[in-house]
Short mmCIF file of C-alpha atoms in Angstrom, two decimals:
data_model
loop_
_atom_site.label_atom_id
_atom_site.label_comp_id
_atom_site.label_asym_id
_atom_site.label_seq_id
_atom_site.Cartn_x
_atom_site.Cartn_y
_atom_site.Cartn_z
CA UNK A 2 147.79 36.38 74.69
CA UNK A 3 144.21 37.09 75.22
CA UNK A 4 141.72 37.85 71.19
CA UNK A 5 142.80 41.38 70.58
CA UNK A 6 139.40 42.90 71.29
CA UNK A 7 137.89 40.99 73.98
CA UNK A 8 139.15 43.15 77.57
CA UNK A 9 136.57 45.68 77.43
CA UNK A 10 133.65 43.49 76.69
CA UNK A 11 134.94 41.39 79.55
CA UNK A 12 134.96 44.34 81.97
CA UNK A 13 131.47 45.26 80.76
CA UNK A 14 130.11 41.81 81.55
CA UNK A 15 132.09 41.50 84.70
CA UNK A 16 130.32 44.52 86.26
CA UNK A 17 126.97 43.37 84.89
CA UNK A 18 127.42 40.27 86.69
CA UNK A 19 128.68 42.22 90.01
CA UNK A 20 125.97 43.77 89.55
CA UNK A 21 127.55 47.10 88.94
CA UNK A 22 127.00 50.33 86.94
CA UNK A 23 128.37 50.04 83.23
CA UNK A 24 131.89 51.36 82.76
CA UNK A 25 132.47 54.92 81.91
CA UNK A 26 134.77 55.94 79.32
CA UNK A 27 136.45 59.56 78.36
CA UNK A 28 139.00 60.71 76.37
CA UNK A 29 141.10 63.31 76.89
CA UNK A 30 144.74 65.05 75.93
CA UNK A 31 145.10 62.06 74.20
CA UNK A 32 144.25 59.37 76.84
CA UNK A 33 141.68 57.05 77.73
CA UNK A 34 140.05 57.12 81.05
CA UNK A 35 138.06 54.14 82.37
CA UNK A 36 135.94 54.52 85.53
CA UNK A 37 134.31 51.81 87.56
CA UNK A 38 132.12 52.74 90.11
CA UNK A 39 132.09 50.06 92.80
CA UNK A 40 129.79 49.30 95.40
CA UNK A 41 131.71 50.36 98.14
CA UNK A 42 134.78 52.44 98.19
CA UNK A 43 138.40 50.74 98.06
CA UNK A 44 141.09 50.79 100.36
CA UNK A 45 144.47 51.31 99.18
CA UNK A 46 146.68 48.35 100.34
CA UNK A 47 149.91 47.78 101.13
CA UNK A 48 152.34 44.75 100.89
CA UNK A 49 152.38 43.21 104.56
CA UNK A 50 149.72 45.94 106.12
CA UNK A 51 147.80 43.67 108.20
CA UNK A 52 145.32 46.51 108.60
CA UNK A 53 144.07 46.28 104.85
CA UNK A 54 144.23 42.83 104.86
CA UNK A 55 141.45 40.94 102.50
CA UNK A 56 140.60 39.04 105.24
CA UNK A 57 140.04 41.79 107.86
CA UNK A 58 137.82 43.59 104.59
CA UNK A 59 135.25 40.49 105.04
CA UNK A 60 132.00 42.07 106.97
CA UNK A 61 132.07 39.69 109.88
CA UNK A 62 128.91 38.98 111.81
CA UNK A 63 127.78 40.45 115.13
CA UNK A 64 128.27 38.55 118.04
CA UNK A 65 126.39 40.05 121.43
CA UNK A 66 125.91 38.78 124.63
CA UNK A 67 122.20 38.44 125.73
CA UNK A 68 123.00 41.30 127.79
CA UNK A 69 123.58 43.32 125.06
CA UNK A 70 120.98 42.01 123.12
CA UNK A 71 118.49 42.92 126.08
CA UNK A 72 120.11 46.48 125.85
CA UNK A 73 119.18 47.30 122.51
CA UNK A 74 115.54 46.09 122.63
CA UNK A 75 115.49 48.76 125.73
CA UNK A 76 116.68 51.32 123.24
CA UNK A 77 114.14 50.02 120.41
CA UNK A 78 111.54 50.26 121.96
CA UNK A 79 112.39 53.66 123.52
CA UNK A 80 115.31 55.86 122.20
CA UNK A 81 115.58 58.33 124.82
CA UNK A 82 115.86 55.66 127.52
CA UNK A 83 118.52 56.91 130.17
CA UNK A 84 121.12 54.34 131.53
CA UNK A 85 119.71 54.36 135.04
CA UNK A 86 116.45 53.15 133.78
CA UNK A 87 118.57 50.57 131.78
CA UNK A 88 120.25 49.31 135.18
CA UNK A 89 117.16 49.26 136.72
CA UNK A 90 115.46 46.73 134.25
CA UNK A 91 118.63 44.60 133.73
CA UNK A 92 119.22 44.68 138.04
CA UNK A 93 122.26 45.29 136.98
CA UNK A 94 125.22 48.31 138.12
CA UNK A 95 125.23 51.74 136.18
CA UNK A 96 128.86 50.30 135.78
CA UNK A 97 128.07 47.37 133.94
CA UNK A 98 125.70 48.84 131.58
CA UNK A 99 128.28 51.26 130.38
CA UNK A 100 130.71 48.94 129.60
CA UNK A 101 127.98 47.33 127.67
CA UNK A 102 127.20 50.44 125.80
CA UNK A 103 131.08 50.71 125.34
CA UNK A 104 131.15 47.21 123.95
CA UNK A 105 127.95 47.85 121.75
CA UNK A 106 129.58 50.89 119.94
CA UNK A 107 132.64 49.03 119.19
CA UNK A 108 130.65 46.32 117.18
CA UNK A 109 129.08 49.09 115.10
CA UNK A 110 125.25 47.81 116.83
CA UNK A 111 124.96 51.50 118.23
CA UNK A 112 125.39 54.73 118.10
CA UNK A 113 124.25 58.10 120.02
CA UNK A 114 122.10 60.65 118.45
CA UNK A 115 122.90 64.20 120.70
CA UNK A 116 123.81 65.43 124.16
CA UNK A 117 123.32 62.77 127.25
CA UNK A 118 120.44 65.13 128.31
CA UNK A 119 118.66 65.54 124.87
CA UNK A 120 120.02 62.91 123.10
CA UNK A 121 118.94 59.62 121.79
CA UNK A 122 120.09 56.16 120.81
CA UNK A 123 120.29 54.70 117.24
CA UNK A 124 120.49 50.94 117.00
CA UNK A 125 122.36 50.14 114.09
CA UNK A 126 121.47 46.21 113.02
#
C-alpha cells in the first residue's frame, strides 16, 4: 500500500506536469468532490467499442493528394472562390473537384462558411 498521504500530492504534480489546471476540491453533504479539468474533453468508453478505441483517440496526421493541396491554396488565397473557377485552374471536371471538396471535409482540412452563393471557404490546417 501506497504512504497514507501521498495520492493527492501526486495528482497535484501529475497535472502540473500535464500541464494542467490545479485540482479543484469541494465538500459537500458530507462528500468530497475532486475536479480535473483536462485539456480536451473525454469520451466515455466501452469494453470492446472499437469506436472509442485509444488508438482511434490518437490525432493522426493529414494526408492530401497534391490535388487537394492545390485546392486549398485556391481557397487561401481567395475564400469566395467558386468551384468552376477551381476546375478551370486545375483543367480539371466540376466532377472531380467536388469529390475533392468531399474528400477535403472528411479529413477535417475544410469547411464552408454560408450559402453556395454568399458563402465562403475556411481552410482548417
Amino acid at each position: 500500500m501506497e504512504a497514507w498521504g501521498r495520492g493527492i500530492p501526486n495528482i497535484f504534480d501529475l497535472c502540473k506536469e500535464s500541464g494542467l489546471p490545479k485540482p479543484e476540491f469541494e465538500l459537500a453533504n458530507g462528500y468530497v468532490y475532486l475536479t480535473i479539468r483536462f485539456a480536451k474533453p473525454l469520451t466515455p468508453r466501452l469494453s470492446g467499442d472499437r469506436e472509442n478505441d485509444r488508438e482511434d483517440d490518437r490525432e493522426k496526421p493529414i494526408v492530401l493528394t497534391s490535388r487537394q493541396q492545390l485546392l486549398l491554396s485556391l481557397m487561401k488565397e481567395n475564400d469566395r472562390v467558386t468551384t468552376e473557377e477551381m476546375k478551370e485552374k486545375l483543367s480539371v471536371s466540376i466532377s472531380t473537384v467536388n469529390r475533392e471538396i468531399a474528400a477535403l471535409k472528411k479529413k477535417k482540412a475544410l469547411d464552408r462558411k454560408g450559402g453556395d452563393k454568399d458563402g465562403s471557404w475556411v481552410v482548417l490546417i
